[in-house]
PDB file of C-alpha atoms in Angstrom:
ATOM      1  CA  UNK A 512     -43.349  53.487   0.380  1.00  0.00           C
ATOM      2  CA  UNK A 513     -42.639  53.766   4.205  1.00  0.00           C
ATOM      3  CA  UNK A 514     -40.215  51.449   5.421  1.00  0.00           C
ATOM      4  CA  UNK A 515     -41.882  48.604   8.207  1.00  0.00           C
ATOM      5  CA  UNK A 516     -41.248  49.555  11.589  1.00  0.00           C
ATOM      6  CA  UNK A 517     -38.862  47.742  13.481  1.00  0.00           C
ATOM      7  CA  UNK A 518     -40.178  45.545  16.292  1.00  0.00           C
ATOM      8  CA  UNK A 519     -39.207  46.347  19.909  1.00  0.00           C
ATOM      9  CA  UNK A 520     -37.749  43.816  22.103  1.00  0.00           C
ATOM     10  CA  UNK A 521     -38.651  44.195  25.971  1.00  0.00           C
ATOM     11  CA  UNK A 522     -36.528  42.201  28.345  1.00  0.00           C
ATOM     12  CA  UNK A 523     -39.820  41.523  29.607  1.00  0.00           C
ATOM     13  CA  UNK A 524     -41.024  39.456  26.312  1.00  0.00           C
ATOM     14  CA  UNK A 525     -37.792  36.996  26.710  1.00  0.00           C
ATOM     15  CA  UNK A 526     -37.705  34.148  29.021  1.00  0.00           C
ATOM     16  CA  UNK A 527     -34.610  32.712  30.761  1.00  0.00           C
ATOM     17  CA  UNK A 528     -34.041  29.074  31.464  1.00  0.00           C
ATOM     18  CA  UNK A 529     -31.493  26.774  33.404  1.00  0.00           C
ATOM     19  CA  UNK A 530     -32.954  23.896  33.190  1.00  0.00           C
ATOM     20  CA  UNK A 531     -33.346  21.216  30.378  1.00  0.00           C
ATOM     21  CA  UNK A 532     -37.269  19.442  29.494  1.00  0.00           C
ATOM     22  CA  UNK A 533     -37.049  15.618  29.218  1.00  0.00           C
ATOM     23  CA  UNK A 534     -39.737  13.865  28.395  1.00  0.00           C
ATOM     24  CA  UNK A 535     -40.481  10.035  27.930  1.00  0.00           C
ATOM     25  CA  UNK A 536     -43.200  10.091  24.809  1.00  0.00           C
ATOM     26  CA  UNK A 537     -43.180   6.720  23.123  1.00  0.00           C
ATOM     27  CA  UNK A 538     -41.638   3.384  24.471  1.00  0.00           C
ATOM     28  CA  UNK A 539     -41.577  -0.234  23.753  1.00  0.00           C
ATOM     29  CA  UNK A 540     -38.202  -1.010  26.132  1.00  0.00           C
ATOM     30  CA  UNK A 541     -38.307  -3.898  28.953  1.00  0.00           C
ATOM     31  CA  UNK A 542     -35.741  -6.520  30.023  1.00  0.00           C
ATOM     32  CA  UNK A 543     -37.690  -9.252  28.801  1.00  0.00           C
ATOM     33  CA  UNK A 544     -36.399  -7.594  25.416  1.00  0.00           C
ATOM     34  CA  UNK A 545     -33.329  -8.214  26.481  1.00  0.00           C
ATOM     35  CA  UNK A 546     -33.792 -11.657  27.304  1.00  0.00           C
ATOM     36  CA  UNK A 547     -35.608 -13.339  24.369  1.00  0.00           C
ATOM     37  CA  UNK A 548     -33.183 -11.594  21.627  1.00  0.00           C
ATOM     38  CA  UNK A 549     -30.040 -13.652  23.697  1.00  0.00           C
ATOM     39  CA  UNK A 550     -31.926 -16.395  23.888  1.00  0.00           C
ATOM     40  CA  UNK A 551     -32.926 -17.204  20.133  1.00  0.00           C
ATOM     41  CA  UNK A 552     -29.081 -18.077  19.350  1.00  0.00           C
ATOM     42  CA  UNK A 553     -29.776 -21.507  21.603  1.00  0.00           C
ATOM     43  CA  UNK A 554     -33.644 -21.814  21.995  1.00  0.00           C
ATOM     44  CA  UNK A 555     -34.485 -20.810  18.328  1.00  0.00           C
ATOM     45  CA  UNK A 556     -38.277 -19.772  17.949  1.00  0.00           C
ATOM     46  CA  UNK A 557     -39.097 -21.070  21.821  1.00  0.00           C
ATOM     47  CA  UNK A 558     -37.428 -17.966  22.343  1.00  0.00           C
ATOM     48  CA  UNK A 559     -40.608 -16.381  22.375  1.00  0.00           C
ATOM     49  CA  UNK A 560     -41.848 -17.597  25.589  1.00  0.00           C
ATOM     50  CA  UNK A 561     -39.538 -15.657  27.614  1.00  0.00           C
ATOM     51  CA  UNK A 562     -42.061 -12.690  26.763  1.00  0.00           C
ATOM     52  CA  UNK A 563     -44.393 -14.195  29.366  1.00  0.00           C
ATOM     53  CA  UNK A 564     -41.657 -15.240  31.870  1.00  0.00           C
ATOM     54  CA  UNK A 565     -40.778 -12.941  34.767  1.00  0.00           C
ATOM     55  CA  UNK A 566     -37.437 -11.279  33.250  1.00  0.00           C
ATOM     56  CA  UNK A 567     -36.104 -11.490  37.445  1.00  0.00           C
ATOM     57  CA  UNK A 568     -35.751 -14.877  37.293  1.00  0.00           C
ATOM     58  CA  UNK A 569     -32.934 -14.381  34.349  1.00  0.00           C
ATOM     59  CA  UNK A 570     -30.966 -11.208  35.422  1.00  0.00           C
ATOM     60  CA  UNK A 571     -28.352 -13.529  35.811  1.00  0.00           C
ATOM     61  CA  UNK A 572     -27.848 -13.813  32.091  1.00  0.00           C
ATOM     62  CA  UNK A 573     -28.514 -10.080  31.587  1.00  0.00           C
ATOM     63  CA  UNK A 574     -25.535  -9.769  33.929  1.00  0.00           C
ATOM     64  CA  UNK A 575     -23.229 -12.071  32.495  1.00  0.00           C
ATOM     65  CA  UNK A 576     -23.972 -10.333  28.996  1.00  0.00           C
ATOM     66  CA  UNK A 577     -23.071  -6.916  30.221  1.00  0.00           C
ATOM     67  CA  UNK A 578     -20.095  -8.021  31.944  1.00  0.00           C
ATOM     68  CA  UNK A 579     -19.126  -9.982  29.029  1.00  0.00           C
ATOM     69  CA  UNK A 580     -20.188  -7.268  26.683  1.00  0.00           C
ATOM     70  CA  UNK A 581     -22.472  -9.147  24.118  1.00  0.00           C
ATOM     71  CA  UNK A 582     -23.963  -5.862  23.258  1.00  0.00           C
ATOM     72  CA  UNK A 583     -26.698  -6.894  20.423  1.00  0.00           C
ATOM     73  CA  UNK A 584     -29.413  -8.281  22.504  1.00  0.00           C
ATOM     74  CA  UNK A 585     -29.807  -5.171  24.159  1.00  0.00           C
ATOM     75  CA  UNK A 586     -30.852  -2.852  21.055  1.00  0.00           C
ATOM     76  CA  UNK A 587     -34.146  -5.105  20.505  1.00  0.00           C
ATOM     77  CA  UNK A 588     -36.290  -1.848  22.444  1.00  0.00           C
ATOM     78  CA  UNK A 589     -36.911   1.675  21.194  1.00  0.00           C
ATOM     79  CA  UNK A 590     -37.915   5.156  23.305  1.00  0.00           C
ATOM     80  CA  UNK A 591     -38.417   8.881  22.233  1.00  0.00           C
ATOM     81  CA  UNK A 592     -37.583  11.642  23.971  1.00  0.00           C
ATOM     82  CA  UNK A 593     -38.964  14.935  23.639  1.00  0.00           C
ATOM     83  CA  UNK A 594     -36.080  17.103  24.736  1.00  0.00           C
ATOM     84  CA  UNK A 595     -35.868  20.708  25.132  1.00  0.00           C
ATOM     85  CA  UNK A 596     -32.134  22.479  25.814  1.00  0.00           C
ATOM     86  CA  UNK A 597     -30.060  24.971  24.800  1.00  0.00           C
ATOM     87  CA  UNK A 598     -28.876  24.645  20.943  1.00  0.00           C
ATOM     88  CA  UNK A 599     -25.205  24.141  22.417  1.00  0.00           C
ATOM     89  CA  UNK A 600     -26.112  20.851  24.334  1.00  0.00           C
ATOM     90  CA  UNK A 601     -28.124  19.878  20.614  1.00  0.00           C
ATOM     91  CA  UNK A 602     -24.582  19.942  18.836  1.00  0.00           C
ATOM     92  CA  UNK A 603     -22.597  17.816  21.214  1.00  0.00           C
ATOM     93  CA  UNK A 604     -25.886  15.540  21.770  1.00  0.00           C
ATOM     94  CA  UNK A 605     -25.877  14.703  17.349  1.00  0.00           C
ATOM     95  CA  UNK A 606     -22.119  13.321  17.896  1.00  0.00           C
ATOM     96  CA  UNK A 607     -24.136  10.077  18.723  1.00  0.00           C
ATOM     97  CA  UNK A 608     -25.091   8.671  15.684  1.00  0.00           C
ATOM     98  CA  UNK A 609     -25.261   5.334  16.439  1.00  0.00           C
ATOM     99  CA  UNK A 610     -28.442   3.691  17.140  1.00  0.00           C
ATOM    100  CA  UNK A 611     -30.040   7.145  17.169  1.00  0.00           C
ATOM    101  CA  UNK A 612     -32.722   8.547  15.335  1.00  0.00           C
ATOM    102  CA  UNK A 613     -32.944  12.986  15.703  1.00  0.00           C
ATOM    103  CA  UNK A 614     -35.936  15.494  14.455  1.00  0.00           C
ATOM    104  CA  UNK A 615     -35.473  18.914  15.317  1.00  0.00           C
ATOM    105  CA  UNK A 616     -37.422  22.449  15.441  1.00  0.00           C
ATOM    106  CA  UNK A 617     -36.510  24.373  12.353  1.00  0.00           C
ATOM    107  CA  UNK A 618     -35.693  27.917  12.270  1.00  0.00           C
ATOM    108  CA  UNK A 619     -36.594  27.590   8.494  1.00  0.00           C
ATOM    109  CA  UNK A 620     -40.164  27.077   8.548  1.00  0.00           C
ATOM    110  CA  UNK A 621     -40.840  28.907  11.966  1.00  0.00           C
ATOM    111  CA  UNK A 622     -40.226  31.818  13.874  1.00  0.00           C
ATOM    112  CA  UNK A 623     -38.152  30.516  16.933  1.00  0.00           C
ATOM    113  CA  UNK A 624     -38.808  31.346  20.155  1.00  0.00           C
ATOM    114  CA  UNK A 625     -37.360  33.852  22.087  1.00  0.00           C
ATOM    115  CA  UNK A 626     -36.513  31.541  25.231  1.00  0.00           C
ATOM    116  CA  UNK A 627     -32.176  31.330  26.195  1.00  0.00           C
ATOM    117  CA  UNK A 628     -29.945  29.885  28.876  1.00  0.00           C
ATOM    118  CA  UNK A 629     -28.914  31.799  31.516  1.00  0.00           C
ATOM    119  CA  UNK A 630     -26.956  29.567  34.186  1.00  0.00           C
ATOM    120  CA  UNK A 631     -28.209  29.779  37.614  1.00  0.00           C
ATOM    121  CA  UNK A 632     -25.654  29.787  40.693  1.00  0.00           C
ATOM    122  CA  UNK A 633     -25.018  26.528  41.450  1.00  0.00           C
ATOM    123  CA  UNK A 634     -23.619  25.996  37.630  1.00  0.00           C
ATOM    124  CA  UNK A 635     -19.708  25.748  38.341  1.00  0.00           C
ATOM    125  CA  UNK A 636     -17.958  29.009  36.134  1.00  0.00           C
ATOM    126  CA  UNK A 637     -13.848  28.369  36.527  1.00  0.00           C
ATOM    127  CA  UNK A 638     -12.077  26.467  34.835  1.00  0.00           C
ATOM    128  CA  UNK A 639      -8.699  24.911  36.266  1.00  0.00           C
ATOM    129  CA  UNK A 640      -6.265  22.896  34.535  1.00  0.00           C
ATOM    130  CA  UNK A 641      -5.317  22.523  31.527  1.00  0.00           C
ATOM    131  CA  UNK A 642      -7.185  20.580  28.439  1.00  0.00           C
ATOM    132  CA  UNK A 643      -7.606  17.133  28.889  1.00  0.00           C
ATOM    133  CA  UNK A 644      -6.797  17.318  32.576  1.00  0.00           C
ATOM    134  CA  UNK A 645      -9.481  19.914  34.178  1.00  0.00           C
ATOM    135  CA  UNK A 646     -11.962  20.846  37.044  1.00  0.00           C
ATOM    136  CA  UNK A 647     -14.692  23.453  37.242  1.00  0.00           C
ATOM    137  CA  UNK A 648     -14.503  24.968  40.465  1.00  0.00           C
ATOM    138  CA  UNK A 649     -17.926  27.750  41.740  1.00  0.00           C
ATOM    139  CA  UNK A 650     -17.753  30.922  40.606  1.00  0.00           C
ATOM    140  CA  UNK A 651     -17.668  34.305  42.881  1.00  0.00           C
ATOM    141  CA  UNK A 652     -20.972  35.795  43.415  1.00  0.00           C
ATOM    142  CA  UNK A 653     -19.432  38.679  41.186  1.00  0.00           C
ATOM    143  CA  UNK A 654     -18.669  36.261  38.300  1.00  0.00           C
ATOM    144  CA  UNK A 655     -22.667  34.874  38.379  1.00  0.00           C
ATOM    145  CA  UNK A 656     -23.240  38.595  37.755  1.00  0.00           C
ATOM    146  CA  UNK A 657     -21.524  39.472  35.348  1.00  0.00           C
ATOM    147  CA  UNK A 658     -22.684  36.178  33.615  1.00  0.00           C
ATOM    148  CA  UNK A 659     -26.334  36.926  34.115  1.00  0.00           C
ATOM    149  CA  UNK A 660     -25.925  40.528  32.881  1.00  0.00           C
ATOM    150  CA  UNK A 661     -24.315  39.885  30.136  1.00  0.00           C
ATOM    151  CA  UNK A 662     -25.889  36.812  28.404  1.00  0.00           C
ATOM    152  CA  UNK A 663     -29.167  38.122  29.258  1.00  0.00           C
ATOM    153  CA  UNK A 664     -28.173  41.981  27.758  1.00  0.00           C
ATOM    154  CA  UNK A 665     -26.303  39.810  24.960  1.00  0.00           C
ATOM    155  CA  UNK A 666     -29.690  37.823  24.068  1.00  0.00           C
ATOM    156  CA  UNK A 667     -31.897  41.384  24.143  1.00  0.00           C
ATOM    157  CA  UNK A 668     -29.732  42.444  21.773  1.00  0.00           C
ATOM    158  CA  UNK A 669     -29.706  39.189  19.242  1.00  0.00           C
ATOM    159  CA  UNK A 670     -33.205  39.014  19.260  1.00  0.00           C
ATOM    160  CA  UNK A 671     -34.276  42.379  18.452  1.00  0.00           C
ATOM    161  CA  UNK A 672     -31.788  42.035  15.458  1.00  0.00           C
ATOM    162  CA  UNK A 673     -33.416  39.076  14.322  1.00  0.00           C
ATOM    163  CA  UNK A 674     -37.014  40.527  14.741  1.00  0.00           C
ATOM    164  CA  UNK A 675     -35.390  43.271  12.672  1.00  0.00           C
ATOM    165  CA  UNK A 676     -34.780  41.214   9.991  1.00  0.00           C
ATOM    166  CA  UNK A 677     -38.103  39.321   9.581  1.00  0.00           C
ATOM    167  CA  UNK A 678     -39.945  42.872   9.570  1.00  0.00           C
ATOM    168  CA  UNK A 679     -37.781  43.687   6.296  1.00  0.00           C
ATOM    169  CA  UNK A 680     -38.819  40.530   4.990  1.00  0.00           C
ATOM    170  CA  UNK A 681     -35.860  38.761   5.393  1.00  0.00           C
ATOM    171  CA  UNK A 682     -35.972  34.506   5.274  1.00  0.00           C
ATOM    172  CA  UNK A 683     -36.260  33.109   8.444  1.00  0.00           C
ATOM    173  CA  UNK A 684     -33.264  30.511   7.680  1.00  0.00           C
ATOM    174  CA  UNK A 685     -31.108  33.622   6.864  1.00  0.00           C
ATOM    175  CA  UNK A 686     -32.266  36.005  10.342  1.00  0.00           C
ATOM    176  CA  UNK A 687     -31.760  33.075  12.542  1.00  0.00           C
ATOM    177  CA  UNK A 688     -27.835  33.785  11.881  1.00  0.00           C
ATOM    178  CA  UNK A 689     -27.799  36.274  14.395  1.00  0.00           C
ATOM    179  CA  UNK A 690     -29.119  34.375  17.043  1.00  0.00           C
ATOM    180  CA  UNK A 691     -26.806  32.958  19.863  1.00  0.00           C
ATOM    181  CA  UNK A 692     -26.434  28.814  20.665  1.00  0.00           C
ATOM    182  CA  UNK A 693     -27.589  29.560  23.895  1.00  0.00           C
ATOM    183  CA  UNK A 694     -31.347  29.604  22.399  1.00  0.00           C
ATOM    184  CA  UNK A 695     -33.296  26.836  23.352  1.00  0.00           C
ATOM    185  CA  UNK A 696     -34.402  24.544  20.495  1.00  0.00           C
ATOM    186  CA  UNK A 697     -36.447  21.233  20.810  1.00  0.00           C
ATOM    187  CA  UNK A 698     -36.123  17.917  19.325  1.00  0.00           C
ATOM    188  CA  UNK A 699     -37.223  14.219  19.353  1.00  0.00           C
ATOM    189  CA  UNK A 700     -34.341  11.791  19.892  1.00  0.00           C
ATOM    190  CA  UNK A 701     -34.896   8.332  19.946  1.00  0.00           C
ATOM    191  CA  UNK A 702     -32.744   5.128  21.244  1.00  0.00           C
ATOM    192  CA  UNK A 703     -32.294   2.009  21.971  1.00  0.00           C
ATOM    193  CA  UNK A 704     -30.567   1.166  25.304  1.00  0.00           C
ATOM    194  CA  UNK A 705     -27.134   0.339  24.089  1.00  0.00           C
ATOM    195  CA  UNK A 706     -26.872   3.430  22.465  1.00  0.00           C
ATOM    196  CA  UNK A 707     -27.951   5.159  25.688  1.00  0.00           C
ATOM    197  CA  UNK A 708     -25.665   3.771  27.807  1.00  0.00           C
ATOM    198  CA  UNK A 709     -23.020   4.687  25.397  1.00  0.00           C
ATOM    199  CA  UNK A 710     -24.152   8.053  25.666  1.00  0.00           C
ATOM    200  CA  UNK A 711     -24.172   8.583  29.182  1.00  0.00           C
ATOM    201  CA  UNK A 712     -20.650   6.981  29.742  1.00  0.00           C
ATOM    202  CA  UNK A 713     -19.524   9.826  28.230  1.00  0.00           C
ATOM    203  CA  UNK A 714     -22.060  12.499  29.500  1.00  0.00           C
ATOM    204  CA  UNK A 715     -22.551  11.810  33.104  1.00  0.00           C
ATOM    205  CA  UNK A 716     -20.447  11.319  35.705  1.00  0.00           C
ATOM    206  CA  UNK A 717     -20.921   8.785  38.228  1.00  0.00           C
ATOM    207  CA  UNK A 718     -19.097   6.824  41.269  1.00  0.00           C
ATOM    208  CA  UNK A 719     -19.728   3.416  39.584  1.00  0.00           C
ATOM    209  CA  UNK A 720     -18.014   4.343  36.215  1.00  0.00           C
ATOM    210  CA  UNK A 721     -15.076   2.834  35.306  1.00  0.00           C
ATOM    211  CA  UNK A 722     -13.972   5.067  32.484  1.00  0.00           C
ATOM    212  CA  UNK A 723     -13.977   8.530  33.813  1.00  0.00           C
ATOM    213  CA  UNK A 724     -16.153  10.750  31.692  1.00  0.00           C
ATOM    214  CA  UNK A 725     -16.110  14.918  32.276  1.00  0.00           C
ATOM    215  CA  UNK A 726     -19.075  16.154  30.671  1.00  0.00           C
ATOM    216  CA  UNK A 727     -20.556  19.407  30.185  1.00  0.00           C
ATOM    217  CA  UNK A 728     -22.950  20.005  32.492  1.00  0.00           C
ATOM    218  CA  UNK A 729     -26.362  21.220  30.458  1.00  0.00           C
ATOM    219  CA  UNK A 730     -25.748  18.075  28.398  1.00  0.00           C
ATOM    220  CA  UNK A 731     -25.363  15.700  31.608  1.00  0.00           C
ATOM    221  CA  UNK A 732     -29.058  17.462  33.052  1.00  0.00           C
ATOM    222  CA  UNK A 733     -30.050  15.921  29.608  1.00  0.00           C
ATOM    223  CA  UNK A 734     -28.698  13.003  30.221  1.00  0.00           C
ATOM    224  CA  UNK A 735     -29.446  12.213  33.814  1.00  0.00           C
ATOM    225  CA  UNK A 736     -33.047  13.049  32.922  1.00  0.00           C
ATOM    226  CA  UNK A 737     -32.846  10.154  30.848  1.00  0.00           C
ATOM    227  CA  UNK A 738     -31.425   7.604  32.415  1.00  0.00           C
ATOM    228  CA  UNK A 739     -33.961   8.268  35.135  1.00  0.00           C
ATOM    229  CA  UNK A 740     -36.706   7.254  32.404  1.00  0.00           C
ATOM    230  CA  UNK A 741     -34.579   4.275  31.140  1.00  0.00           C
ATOM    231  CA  UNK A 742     -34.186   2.786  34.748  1.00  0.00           C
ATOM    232  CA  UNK A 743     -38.197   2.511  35.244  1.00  0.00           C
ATOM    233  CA  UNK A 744     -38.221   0.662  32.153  1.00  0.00           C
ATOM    234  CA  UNK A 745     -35.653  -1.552  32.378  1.00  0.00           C
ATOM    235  CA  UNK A 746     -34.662  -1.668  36.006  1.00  0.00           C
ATOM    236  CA  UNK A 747     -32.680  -5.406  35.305  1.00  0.00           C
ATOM    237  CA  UNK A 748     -30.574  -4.033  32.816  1.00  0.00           C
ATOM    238  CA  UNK A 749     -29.897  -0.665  34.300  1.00  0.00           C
ATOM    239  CA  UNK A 750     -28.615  -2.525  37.748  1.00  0.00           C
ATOM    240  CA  UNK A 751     -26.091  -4.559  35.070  1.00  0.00           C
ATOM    241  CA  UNK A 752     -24.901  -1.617  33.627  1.00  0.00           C
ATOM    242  CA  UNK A 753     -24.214  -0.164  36.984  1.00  0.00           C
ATOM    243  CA  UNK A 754     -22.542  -3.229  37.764  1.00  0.00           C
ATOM    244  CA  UNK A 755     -20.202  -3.480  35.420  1.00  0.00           C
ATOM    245  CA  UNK A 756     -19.068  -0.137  35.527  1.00  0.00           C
ATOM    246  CA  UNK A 757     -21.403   2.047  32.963  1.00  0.00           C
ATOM    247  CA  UNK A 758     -19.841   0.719  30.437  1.00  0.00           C
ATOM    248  CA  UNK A 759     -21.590   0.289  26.875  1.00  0.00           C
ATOM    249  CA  UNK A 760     -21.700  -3.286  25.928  1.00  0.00           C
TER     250      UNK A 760
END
């Protein structure tokens, strides 16, 4: 029998990304959420009516709970994400397990995509300092290069191996080894808002936060993505949270 011809690999049929997909699918998230779950501990089933109130008329109380970090009242909403990033932002995004929900593309049951990051040139390359106590400074035009040529050679390479594979009829869960975690995979992640603004204390950096936070970069495109989404949605509670210093009640 003749053996199956291995599959060619053009740099032509791989694409190159530096940017992350976001994508609000599903949401049931408003600050009247906010309201009538702090509210039943003293109103009891009238409660309810602060559903047809006008939630501006009470952003005092969604202040003082922020400040005052009574966190509960603010899981009572829910949205999805459809996110698509690099497989390296994916493992540092599932260290939040709290109050999140994850379903991702499988390179068991499907052939995976031949789409990897490749930094463009305003991604920061140098690192200074030493752990703990760092700062990413630009890169030389000569360094962007070198990066570009070699991930890009380095992902040529990867995938042909793991086309390779599949022709000799190799499982999909056991070719996928080969590939880098710069491949982009895709997921659903849903939240609640506490749990967001837990996770972008910690993944973006911004003038208001108290707590300094020094994230890696793909994984605070992710996250800025999202709390542009969150802010339509809940615009009382996201001017709280800025408030009181991004910080998670």
């Amino acid at each position: 029998m003749g053996r199956t011809p291995t599959p060619v690999t053009t740099p032509e049929s791989l694409t190159f990304r530096s940017d992350v997909t976001v994508e609000l699918v599903k949401s049931s998230a408003s600050d009247a959420d906010v309201l009538f779950a702090a509210r039943v501990s003293t109103a009891g089933e009238q409660s309810l009516d602060e559903l047809k109130k006008d939630p501006e008329r009470s952003k005092g109380l969604i202040n003082y709970l922020m400040r005052d970090r009574h966190g509960s009242p603010f899981e009572h909403n829910s949205m999805t994400f459809f996110i698509s990033a690099p497989i390296f932002v994916f493992r540092e995004f599932m260290r939040h397990r709290v109050g999140w929900s994850y379903n991702e593309e499988s390179g068991r049951y499907r052939e995976l995509e031949p789409v990897f990051y490749v930094p463009d040139t305003s991604r920061k390359l140098v690192q200074q300092g030493r752990p703990g106590k760092y700062v990413f400074v630009e890169g030389t035009p000569e360094q962007h290069a070198a990066v570009k040529g070699t991930l890009e050679e380095s992902y040529e390479r990867s995938y042909a191996s793991y086309q390779q594979l599949l022709a000799e009829g190799v499982a999909r869960e056991v070719a996928r080894s080969v590939l880098p975690v710069g491949l982009y995979s895709s997921m659903y992640a849903t939240c609640n808002a506490r749990s967001l603004m837990h996770f972008l204390g910690l993944r973006t950096q911004h003038e208001l936060a108290k707590v300094p936070s020094f994230p890696q970069r793909e994984i605070e495109m992710v996250g800025e993505k999202m709390e542009a989404e969150w802010a339509k949605l809940m615009p009382l509670t996201y001017a709280a949270y800025n408030a009181n210093g991004r910080v998670a009640p």
